[in-house]
mmCIF file of C-alpha atoms in Angstrom:
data_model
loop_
_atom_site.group_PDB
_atom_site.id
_atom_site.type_symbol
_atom_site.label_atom_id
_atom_site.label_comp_id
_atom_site.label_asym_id
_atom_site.label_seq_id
_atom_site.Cartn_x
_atom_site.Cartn_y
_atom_site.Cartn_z
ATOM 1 C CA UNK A 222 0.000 0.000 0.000
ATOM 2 C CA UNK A 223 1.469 3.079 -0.981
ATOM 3 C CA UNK A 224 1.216 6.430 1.504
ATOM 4 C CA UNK A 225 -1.372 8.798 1.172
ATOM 5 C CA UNK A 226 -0.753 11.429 -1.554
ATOM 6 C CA UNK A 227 0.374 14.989 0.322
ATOM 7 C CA UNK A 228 -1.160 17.889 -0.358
ATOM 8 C CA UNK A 229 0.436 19.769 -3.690
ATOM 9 C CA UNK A 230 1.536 16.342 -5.009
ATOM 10 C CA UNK A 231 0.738 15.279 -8.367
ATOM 11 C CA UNK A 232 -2.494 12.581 -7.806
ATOM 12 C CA UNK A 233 -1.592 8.498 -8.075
ATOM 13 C CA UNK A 234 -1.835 6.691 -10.876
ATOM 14 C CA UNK A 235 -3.599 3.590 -9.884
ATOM 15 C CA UNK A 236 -5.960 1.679 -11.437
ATOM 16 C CA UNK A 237 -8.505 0.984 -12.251
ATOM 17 C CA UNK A 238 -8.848 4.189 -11.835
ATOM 18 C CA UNK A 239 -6.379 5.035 -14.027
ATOM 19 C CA UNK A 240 -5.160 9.329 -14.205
ATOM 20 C CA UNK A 241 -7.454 11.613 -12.299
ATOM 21 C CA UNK A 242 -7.484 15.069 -14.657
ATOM 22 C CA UNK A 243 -9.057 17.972 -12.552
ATOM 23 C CA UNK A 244 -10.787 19.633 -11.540
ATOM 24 C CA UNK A 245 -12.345 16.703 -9.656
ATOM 25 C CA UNK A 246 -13.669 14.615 -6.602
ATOM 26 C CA UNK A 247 -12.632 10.577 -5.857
ATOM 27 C CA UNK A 248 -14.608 9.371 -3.209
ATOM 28 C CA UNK A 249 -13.216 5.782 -1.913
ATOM 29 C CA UNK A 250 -16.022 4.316 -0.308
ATOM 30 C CA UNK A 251 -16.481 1.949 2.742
ATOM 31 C CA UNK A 252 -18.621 -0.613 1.129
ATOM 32 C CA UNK A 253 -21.735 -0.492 -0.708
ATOM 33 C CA UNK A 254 -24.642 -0.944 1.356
ATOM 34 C CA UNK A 255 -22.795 1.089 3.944
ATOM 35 C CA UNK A 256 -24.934 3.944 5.886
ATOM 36 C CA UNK A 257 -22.005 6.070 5.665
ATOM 37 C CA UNK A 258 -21.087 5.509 1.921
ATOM 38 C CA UNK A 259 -24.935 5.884 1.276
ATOM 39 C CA UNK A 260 -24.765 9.192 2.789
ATOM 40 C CA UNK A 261 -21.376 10.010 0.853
ATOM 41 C CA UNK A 262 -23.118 9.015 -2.432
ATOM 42 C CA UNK A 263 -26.307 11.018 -1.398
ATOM 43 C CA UNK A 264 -23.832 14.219 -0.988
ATOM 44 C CA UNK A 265 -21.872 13.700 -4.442
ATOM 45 C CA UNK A 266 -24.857 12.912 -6.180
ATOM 46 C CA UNK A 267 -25.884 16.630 -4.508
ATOM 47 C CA UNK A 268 -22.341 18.446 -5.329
ATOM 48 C CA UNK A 269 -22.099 17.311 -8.711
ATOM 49 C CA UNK A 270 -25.855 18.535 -9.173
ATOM 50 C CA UNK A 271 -24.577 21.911 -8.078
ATOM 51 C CA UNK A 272 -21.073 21.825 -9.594
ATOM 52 C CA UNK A 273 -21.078 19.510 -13.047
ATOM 53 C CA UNK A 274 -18.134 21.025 -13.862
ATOM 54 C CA UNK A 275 -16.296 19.018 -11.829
ATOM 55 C CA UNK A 276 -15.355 15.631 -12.607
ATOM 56 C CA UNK A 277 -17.142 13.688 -9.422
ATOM 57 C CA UNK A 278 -16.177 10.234 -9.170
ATOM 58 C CA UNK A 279 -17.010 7.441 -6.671
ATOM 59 C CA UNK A 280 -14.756 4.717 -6.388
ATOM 60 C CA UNK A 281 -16.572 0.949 -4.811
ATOM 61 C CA UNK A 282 -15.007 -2.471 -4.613
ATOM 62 C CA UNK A 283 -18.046 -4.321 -4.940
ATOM 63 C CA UNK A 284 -18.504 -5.942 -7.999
ATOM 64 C CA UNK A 285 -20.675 -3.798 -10.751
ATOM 65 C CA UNK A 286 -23.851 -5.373 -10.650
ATOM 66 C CA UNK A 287 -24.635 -4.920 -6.386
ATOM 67 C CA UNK A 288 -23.419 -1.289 -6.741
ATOM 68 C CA UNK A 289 -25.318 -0.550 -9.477
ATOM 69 C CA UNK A 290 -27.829 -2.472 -7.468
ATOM 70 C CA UNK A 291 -27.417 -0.274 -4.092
ATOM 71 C CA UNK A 292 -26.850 3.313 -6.247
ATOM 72 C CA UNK A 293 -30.166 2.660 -8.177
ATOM 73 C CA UNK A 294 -31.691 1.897 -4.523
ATOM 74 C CA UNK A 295 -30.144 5.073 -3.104
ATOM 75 C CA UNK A 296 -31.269 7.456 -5.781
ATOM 76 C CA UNK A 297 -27.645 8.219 -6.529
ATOM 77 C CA UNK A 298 -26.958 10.391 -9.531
ATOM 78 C CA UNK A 299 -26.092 9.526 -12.734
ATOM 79 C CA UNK A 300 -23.636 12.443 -12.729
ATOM 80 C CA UNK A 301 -21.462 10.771 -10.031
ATOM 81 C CA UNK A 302 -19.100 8.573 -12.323
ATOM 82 C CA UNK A 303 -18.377 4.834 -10.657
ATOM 83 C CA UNK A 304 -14.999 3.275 -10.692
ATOM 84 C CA UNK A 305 -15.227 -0.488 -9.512
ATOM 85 C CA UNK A 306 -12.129 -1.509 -8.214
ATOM 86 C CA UNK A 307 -12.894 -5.299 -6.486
ATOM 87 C CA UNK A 308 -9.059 -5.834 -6.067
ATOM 88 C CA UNK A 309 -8.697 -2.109 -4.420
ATOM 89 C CA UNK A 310 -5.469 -1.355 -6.268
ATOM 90 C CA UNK A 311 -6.166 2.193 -6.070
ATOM 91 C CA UNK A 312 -7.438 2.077 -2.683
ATOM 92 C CA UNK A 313 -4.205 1.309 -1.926
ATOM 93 C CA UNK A 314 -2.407 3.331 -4.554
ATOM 94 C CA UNK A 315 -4.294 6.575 -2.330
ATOM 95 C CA UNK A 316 -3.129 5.081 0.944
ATOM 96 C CA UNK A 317 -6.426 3.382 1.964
ATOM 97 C CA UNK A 318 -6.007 0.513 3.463
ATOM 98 C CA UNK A 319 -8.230 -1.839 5.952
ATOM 99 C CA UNK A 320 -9.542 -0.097 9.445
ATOM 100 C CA UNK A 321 -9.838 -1.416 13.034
ATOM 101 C CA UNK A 322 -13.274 -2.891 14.868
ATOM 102 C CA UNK A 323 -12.811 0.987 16.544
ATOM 103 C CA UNK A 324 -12.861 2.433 13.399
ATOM 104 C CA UNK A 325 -16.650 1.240 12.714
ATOM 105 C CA UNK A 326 -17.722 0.124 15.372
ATOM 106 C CA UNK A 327 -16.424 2.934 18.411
ATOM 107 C CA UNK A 328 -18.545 5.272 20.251
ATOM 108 C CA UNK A 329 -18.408 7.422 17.540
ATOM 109 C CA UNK A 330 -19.469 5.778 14.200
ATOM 110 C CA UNK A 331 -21.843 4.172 16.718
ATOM 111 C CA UNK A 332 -23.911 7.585 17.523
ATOM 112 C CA UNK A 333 -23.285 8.938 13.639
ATOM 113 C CA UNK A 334 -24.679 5.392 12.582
ATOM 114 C CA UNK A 335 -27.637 6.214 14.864
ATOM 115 C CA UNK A 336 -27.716 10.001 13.513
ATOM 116 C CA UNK A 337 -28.699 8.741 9.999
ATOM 117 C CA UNK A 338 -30.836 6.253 11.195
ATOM 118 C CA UNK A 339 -33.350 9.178 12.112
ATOM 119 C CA UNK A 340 -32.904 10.346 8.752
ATOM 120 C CA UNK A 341 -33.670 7.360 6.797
ATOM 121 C CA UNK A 342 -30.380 5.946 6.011
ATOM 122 C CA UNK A 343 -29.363 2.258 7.643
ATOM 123 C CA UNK A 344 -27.226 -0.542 7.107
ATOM 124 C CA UNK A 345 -28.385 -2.175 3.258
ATOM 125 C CA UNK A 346 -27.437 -5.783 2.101
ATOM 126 C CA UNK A 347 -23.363 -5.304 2.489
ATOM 127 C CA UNK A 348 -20.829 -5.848 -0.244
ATOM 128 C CA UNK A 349 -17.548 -5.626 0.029
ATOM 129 C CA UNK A 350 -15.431 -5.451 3.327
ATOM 130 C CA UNK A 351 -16.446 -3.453 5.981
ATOM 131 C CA UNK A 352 -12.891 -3.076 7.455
ATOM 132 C CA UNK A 353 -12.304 -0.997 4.054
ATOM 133 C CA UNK A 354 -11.508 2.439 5.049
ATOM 134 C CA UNK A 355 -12.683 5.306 2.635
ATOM 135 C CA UNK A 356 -10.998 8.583 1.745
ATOM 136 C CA UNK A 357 -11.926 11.971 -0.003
ATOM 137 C CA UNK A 358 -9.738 13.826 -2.097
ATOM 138 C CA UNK A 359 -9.938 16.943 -4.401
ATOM 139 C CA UNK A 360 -7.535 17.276 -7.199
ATOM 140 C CA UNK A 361 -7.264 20.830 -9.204
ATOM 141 C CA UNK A 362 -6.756 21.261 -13.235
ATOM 142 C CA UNK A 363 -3.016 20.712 -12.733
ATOM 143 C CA UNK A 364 -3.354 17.058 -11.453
ATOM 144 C CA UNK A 365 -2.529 17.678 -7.993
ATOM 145 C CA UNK A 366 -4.316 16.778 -5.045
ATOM 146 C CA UNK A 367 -5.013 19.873 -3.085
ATOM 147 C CA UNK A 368 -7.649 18.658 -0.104
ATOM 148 C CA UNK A 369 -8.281 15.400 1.138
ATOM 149 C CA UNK A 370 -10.261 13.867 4.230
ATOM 150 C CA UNK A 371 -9.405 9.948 5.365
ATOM 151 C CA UNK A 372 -11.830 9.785 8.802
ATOM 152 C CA UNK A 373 -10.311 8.839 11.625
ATOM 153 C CA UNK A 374 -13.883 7.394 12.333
ATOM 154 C CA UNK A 375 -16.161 6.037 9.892
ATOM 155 C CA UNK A 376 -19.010 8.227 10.775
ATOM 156 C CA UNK A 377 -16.386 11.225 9.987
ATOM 157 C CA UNK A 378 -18.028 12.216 6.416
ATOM 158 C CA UNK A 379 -16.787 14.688 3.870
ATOM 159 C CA UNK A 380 -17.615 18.246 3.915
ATOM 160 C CA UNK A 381 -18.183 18.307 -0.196
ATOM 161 C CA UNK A 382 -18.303 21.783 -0.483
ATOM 162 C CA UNK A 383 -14.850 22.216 0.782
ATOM 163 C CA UNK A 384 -13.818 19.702 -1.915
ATOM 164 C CA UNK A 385 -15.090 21.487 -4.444
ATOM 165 C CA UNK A 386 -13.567 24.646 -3.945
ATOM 166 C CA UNK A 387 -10.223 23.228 -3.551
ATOM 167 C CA UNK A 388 -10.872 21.571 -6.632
ATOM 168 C CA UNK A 389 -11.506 24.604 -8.540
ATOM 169 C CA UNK A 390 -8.847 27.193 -7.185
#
């Protein structure tokens, strides 16, 4: 597993994922059927409403057919593009690598979990590996990744809107 990209560097090169050109989004997600990649999807499928001209991209290692599955159950948008990436090479090639039982399963994923709960949003048919960990970063027009967010909970979700503007400075 390689070490997550630093701020000003040029983005990896991983696939399948293959060059990220910017301005744009990669969202690694936990697993599909996940409460907290549902309500990462649900908030890039809202961003890239807002901002198309950014290249928003979600990134799931379950195989095609259950995300396709679990984003047609979620509502997500078709203007979120899906990298599927079963093997997680480029989880890895971002420095993403598995979590702890803490990590999902701690006080405070626990009460975020519970959080969207009330709002509709719980645990859906898992696929994939929970012990995943996911990761947010922007990268601008010159390739480089200029914000990022890797929770150091899994109920610690991505403030979009900060993404975006990093991505288009």
């Amino acid at each position: 597993m390689a070490a997550l990209p630093e701020l000003g560097s040029p983005a990896p090169i991983a696939e399948p994922l293959g060059e990220v050109r910017g301005p744009a989004v990669v969202a690694f997600l936990r697993h599909v059927g996940c409460p907290f990649a549902e309500a990462t999807m649900n908030s890039l499928s809202a961003a890239a409403t807002l901002h198309p001209e950014i290249d928003w991209v979600a990134v799931s290692h379950a195989a095609l057919g259950p995300t396709d599955h679990w984003c047609s159950a979620i509502g997500a948008s078709h203007l979120v593009r899906l990298v599927i990436d079963e093997e997680r090479s480029a989880y890895g090639g971002w420095g993403l690598g598995l979590t702890g039982l803490r990590h999902f399963a701690g006080g405070r994923s626990l009460s975020a979990v519970a959080d969207l709960a009330r709002k509709g949003i719980r645990n859906r048919h898992p696929v994939g590996t929970r012990w995943q960990g996911a990761g947010t970063f922007a990268v601008d027009a010159d390739g480089n990744v200029v914000w990022r967010h890797v929770p150091k909970y899994a109920g610690s979700l991505p403030d979009l809107n900060d993404a975006a503007v990093a991505a288009l400075r």
